[in-house]
CSV table of C-alpha atoms in Angstrom, one decimal:
chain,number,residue,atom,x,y,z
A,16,UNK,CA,-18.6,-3.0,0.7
A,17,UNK,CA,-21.8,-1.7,2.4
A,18,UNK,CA,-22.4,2.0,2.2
A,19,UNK,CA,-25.8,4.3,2.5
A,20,UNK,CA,-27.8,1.3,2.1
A,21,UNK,CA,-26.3,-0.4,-0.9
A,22,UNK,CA,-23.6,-2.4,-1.5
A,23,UNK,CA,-21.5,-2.8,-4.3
A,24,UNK,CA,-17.5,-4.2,-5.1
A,25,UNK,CA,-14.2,-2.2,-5.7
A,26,UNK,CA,-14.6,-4.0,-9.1
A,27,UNK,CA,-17.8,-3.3,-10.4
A,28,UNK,CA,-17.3,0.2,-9.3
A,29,UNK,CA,-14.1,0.3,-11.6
A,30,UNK,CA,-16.1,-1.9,-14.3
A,31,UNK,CA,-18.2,1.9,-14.4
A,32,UNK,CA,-14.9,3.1,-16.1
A,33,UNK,CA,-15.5,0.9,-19.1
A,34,UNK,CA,-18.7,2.4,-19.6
A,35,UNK,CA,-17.4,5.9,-20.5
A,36,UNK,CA,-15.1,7.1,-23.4
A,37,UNK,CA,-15.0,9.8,-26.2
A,38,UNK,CA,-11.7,11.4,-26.9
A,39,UNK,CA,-10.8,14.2,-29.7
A,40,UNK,CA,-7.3,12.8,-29.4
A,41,UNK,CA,-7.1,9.3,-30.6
A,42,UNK,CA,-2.9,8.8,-28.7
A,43,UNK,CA,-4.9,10.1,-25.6
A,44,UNK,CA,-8.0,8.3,-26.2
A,45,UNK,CA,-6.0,4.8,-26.3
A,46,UNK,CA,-3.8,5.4,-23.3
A,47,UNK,CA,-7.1,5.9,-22.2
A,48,UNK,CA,-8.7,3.1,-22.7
A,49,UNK,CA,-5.2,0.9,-22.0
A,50,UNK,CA,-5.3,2.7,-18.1
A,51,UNK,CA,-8.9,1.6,-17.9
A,52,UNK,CA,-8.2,-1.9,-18.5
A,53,UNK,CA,-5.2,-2.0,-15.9
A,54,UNK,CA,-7.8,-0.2,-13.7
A,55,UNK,CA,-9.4,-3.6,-13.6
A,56,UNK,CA,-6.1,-5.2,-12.8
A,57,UNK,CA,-5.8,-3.4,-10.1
A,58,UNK,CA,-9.2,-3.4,-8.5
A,59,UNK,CA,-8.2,-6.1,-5.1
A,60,UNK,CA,-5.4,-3.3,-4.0
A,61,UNK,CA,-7.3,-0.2,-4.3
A,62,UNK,CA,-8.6,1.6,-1.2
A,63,UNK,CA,-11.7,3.8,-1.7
A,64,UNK,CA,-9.8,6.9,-1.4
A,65,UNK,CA,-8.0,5.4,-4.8
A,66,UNK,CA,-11.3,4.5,-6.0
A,67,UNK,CA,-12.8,8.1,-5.6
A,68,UNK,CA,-9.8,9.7,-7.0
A,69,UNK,CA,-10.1,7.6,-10.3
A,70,UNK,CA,-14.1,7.7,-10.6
A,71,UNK,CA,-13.6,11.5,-10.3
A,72,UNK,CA,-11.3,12.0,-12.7
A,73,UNK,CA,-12.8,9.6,-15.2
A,74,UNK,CA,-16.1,11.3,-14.3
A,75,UNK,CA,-14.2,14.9,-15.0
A,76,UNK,CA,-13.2,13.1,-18.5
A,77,UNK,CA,-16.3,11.9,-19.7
A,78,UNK,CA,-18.6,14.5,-17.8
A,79,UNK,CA,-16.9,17.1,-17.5
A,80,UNK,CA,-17.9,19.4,-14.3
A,81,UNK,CA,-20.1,18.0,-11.8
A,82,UNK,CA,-23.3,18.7,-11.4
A,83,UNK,CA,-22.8,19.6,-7.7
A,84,UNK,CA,-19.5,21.6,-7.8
A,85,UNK,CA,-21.0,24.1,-5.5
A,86,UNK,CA,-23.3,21.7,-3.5
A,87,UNK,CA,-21.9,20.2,0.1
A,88,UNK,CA,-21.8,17.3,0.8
A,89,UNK,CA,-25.1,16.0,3.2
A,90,UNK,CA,-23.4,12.4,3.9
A,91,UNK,CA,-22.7,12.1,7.5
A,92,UNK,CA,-20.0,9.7,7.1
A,93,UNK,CA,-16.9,11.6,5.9
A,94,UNK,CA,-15.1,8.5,5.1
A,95,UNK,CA,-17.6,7.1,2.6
A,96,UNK,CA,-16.9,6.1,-1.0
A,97,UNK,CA,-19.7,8.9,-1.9
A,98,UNK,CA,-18.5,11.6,0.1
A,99,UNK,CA,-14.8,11.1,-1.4
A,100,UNK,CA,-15.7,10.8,-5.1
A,101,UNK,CA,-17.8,14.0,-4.5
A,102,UNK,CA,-14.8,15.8,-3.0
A,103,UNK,CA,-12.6,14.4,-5.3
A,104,UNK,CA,-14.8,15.1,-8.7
A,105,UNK,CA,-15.7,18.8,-7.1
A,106,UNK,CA,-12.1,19.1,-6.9
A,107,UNK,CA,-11.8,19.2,-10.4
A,108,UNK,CA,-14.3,21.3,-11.7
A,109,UNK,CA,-12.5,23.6,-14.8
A,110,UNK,CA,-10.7,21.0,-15.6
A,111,UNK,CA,-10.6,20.3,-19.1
A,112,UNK,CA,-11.8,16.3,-20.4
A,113,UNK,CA,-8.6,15.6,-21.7
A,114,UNK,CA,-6.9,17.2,-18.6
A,115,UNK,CA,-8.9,14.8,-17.0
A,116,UNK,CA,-7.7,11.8,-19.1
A,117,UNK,CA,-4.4,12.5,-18.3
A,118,UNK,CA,-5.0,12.4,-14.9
A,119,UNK,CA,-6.5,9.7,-14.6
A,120,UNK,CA,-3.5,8.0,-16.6
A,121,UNK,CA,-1.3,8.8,-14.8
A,122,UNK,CA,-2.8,8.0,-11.1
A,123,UNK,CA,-3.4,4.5,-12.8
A,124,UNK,CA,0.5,4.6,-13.6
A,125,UNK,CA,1.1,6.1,-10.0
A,126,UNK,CA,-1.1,3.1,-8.3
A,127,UNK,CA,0.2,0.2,-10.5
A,128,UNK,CA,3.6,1.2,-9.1
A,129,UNK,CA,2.7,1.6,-5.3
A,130,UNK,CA,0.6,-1.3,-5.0
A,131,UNK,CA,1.9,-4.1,-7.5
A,132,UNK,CA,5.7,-2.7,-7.9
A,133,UNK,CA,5.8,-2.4,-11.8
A,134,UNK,CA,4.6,-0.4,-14.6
């Protein structure tokens, strides 16, 4: 995938997941870390618009509010994988990190069901 001059794959974009974690809730913290690893499963039936949704809410999780909640967006391309994760993670902003973790849980759950038909 080729965008704004780089390129990178739908699975090391979701290999960034892995990177994060920190949980006050251990239940939460291992669902977690389970709907990360399936995240990984599910990486060849992803479109980008899935892709930003779960980058922003892992993002939200780890990050909390981005940086740029009250920043446009300057990419020409409105499709882009960058344009969608900022909409997506701006989306977001005030929502709390385990909020977030939930969310992200459950769009895994969502996804596994719509694109492999199991959970």
């Amino acid at each position: 995938m080729e965008k704004l001059g780089f390129s990178f794959s739908k699975c090391s974009v979701l290999s960034l997941f892995l990177i994060f974690c920190g949980a006050s809730n251990a239940t939460l913290h291992q669902e977690y870390e389970r709907a990360q690893q399936r995240a990984i499963d599910l990486h060849r039936h992803l479109t980008e618009r899935d892709i930003a949704a779960l980058l922003a809410a892992q993002q939200q999780a780890t990050v909390g509010d981005s940086p740029h909640c009250n920043a446009k967006a300057t990419v020409s391309e409105q499709q882009s994988l960058v344009t969608a994760l900022h909409n997506e993670w701006k989306s977001l902003k005030g929502l709390s990190r385990d909020a977030a973790k939930r969310r992200y849980i459950d769009k895994i759950q969502e996804l596994i069901r719509e694109k492999l038909g199991s959970s």
